[in-house]
Coordinates of C-alpha atoms in Angstrom, one line a residue:
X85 CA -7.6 -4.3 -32.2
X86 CA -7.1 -0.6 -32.0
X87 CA -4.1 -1.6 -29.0
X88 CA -2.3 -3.5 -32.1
X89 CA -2.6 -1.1 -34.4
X90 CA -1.2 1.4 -32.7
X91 CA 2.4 0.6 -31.4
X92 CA 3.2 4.2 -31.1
X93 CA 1.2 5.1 -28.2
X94 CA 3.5 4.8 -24.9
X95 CA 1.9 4.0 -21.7
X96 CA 2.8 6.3 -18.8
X97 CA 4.9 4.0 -16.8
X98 CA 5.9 4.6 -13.0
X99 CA 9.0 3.3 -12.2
X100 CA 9.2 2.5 -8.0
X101 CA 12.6 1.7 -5.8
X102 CA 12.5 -0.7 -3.0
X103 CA 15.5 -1.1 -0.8
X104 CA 15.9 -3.4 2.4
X105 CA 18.6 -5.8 3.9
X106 CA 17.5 -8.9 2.5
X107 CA 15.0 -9.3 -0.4
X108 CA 13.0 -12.4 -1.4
X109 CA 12.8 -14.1 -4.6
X110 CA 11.2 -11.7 -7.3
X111 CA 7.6 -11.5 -6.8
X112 CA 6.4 -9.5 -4.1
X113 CA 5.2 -11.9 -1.4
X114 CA 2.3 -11.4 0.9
X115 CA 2.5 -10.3 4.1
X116 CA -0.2 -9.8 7.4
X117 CA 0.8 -6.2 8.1
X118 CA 1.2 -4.3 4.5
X119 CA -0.3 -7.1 2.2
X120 CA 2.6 -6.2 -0.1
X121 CA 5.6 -4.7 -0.4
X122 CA 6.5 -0.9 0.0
X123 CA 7.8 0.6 -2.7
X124 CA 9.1 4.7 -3.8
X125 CA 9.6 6.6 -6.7
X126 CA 12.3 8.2 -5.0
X127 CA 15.7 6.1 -5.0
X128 CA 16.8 8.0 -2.4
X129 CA 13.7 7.1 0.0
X130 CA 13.8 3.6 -1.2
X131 CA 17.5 3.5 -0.3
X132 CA 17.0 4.9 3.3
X133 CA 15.4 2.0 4.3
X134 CA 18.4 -0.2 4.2
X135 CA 20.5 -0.7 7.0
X136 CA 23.0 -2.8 6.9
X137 CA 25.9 -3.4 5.3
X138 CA 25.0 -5.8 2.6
X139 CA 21.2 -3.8 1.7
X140 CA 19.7 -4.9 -1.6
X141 CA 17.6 -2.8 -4.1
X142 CA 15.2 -3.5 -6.8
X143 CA 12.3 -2.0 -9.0
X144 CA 8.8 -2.7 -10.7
X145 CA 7.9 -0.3 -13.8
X146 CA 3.9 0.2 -13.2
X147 CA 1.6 1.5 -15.8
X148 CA 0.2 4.6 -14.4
X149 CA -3.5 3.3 -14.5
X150 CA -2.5 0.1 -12.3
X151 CA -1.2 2.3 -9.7
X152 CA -4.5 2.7 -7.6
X153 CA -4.8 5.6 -5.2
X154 CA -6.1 4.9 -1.4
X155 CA -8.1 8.3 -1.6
X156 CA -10.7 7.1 -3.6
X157 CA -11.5 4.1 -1.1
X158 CA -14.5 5.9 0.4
X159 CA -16.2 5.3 -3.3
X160 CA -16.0 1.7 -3.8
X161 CA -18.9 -0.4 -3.0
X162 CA -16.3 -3.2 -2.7
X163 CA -13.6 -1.5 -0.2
X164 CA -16.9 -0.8 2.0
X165 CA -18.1 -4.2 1.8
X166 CA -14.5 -5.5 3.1
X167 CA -14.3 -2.7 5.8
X168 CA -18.1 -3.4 6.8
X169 CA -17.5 -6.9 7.5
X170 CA -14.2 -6.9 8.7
X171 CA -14.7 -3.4 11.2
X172 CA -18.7 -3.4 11.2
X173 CA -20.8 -1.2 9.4
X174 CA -20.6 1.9 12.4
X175 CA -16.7 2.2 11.9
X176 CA -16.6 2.2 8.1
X177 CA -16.2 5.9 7.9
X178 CA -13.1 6.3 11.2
X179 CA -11.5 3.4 9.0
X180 CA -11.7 5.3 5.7
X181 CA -11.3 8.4 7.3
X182 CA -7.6 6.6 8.9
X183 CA -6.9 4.9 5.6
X184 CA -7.2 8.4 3.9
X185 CA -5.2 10.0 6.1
X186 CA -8.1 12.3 7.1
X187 CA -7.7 11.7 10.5
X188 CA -4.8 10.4 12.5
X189 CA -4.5 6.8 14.4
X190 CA -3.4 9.2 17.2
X191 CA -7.2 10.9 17.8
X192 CA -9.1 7.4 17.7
X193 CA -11.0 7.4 21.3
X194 CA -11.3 4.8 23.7
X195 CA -14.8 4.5 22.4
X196 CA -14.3 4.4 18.9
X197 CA -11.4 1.8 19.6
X198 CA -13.3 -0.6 21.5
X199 CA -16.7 -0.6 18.8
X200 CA -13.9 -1.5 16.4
X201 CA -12.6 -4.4 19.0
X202 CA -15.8 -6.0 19.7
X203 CA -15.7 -6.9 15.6
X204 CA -12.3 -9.1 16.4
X205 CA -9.7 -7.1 15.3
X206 CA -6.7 -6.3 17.3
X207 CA -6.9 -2.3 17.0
X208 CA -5.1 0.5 19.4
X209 CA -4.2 4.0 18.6
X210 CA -0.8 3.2 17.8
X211 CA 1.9 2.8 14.9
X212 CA 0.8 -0.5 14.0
X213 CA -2.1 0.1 13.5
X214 CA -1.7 2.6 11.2
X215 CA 0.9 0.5 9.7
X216 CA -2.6 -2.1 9.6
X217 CA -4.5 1.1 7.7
X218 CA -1.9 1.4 4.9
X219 CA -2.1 -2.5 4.6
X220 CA -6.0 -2.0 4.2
X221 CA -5.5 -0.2 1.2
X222 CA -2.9 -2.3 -0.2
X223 CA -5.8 -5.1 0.1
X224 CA -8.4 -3.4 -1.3
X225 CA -6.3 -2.0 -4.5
X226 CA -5.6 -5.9 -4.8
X227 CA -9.2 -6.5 -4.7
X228 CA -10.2 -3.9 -7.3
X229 CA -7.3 -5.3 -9.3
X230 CA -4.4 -2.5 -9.3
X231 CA -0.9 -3.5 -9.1
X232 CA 0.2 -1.0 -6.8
X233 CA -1.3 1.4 -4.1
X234 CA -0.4 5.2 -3.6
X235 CA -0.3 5.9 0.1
X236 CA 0.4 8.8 2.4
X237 CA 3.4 8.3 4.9
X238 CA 6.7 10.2 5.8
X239 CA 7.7 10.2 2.5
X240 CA 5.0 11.8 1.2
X241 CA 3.4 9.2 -1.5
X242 CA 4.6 5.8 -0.9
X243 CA 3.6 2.6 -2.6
X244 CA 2.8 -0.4 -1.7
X245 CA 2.8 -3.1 -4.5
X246 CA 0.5 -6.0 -4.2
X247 CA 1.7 -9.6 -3.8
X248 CA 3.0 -11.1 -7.2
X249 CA 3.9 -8.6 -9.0
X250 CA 7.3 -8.9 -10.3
X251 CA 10.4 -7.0 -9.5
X252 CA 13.8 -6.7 -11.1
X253 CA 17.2 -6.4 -8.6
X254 CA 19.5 -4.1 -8.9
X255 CA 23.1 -3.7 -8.4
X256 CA 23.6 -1.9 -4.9
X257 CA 27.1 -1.7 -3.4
X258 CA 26.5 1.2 -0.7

């Protein structure tokens, strides 16, 4: 195959920081809230989530092209399948629009809150929920078969890498 014979083409790889006081195993696990596990390419950020004494670090290198970005959401027949059923069909575009960060949790209306209620899903215009947004495209990433989602948060770009992708622990003394 043309990958075999030629070794001297590099992939563009991504390396990401995770930092937190107690660390699992490592594969990322799933979780309800962010499907996977948040990730940085900045130690720094990474490291600013520990807080305790004894935090732990680790890292995934991602191939560039497995690192799927939450923008591009609004153009996948599969993403608006998911959101459709999940959210209904009428709330596709405010979920999109939250997932993208083109519009904030904060100026979802009482009406716009409770057509997304009466599909079943616990929804307010409040942090978890956009904690539930960034999950949605940690999900959907999963789906399309990416290893790794770039989202928008106080950071800037975070990541959130899907469940079973491997990490590797680092030594972190504080």
């Amino acid at each position: 195959s043309l990958h075999d014979a030629l070794p001297i083409l590099k992939m563009a790889m991504t390396r990401l920081y995770h930092g937190g006081s107690k660390i699992e195993g490592n594969k990322v696990l799933k979780n309800d809230l962010f499907h996977g596990m948040f990730f940085s390419n900045d130690y720094d950020a990474a490291e600013s989530h520990i807080f305790t004494d004894k935090g732990e670090m680790c890292y995934v290198d991602i191939d560039d092209d497995d690192i799927y970005d939450a923008d591009e959401i609004p153009y996948e027949d599969i993403a608006y399948e998911y959101l459709s059923d999940k959210y209904g069909k009428d709330n596709v575009e405010l979920i999109t629009d939250l997932i993208t960060c083109q519009r904030s949790i904060y100026s979802v209306t009482d009406e716009e809150i409770e057509s997304i209620n009466n599909h079943g899903v616990g929804f307010d215009n409040d942090g978890e929920t956009d904690c539930q947004m960034q999950g949605e495209a940690a999900r959907i990433a999963d789906m399309l078969g990416y290893k790794a989602v770039a989202v928008k948060d106080e950071h800037g770009t975070s990541y959130i890498v899907v469940p079973g992708v491997e990490f590797t622990r680092m030594e972190y003394d504080g």
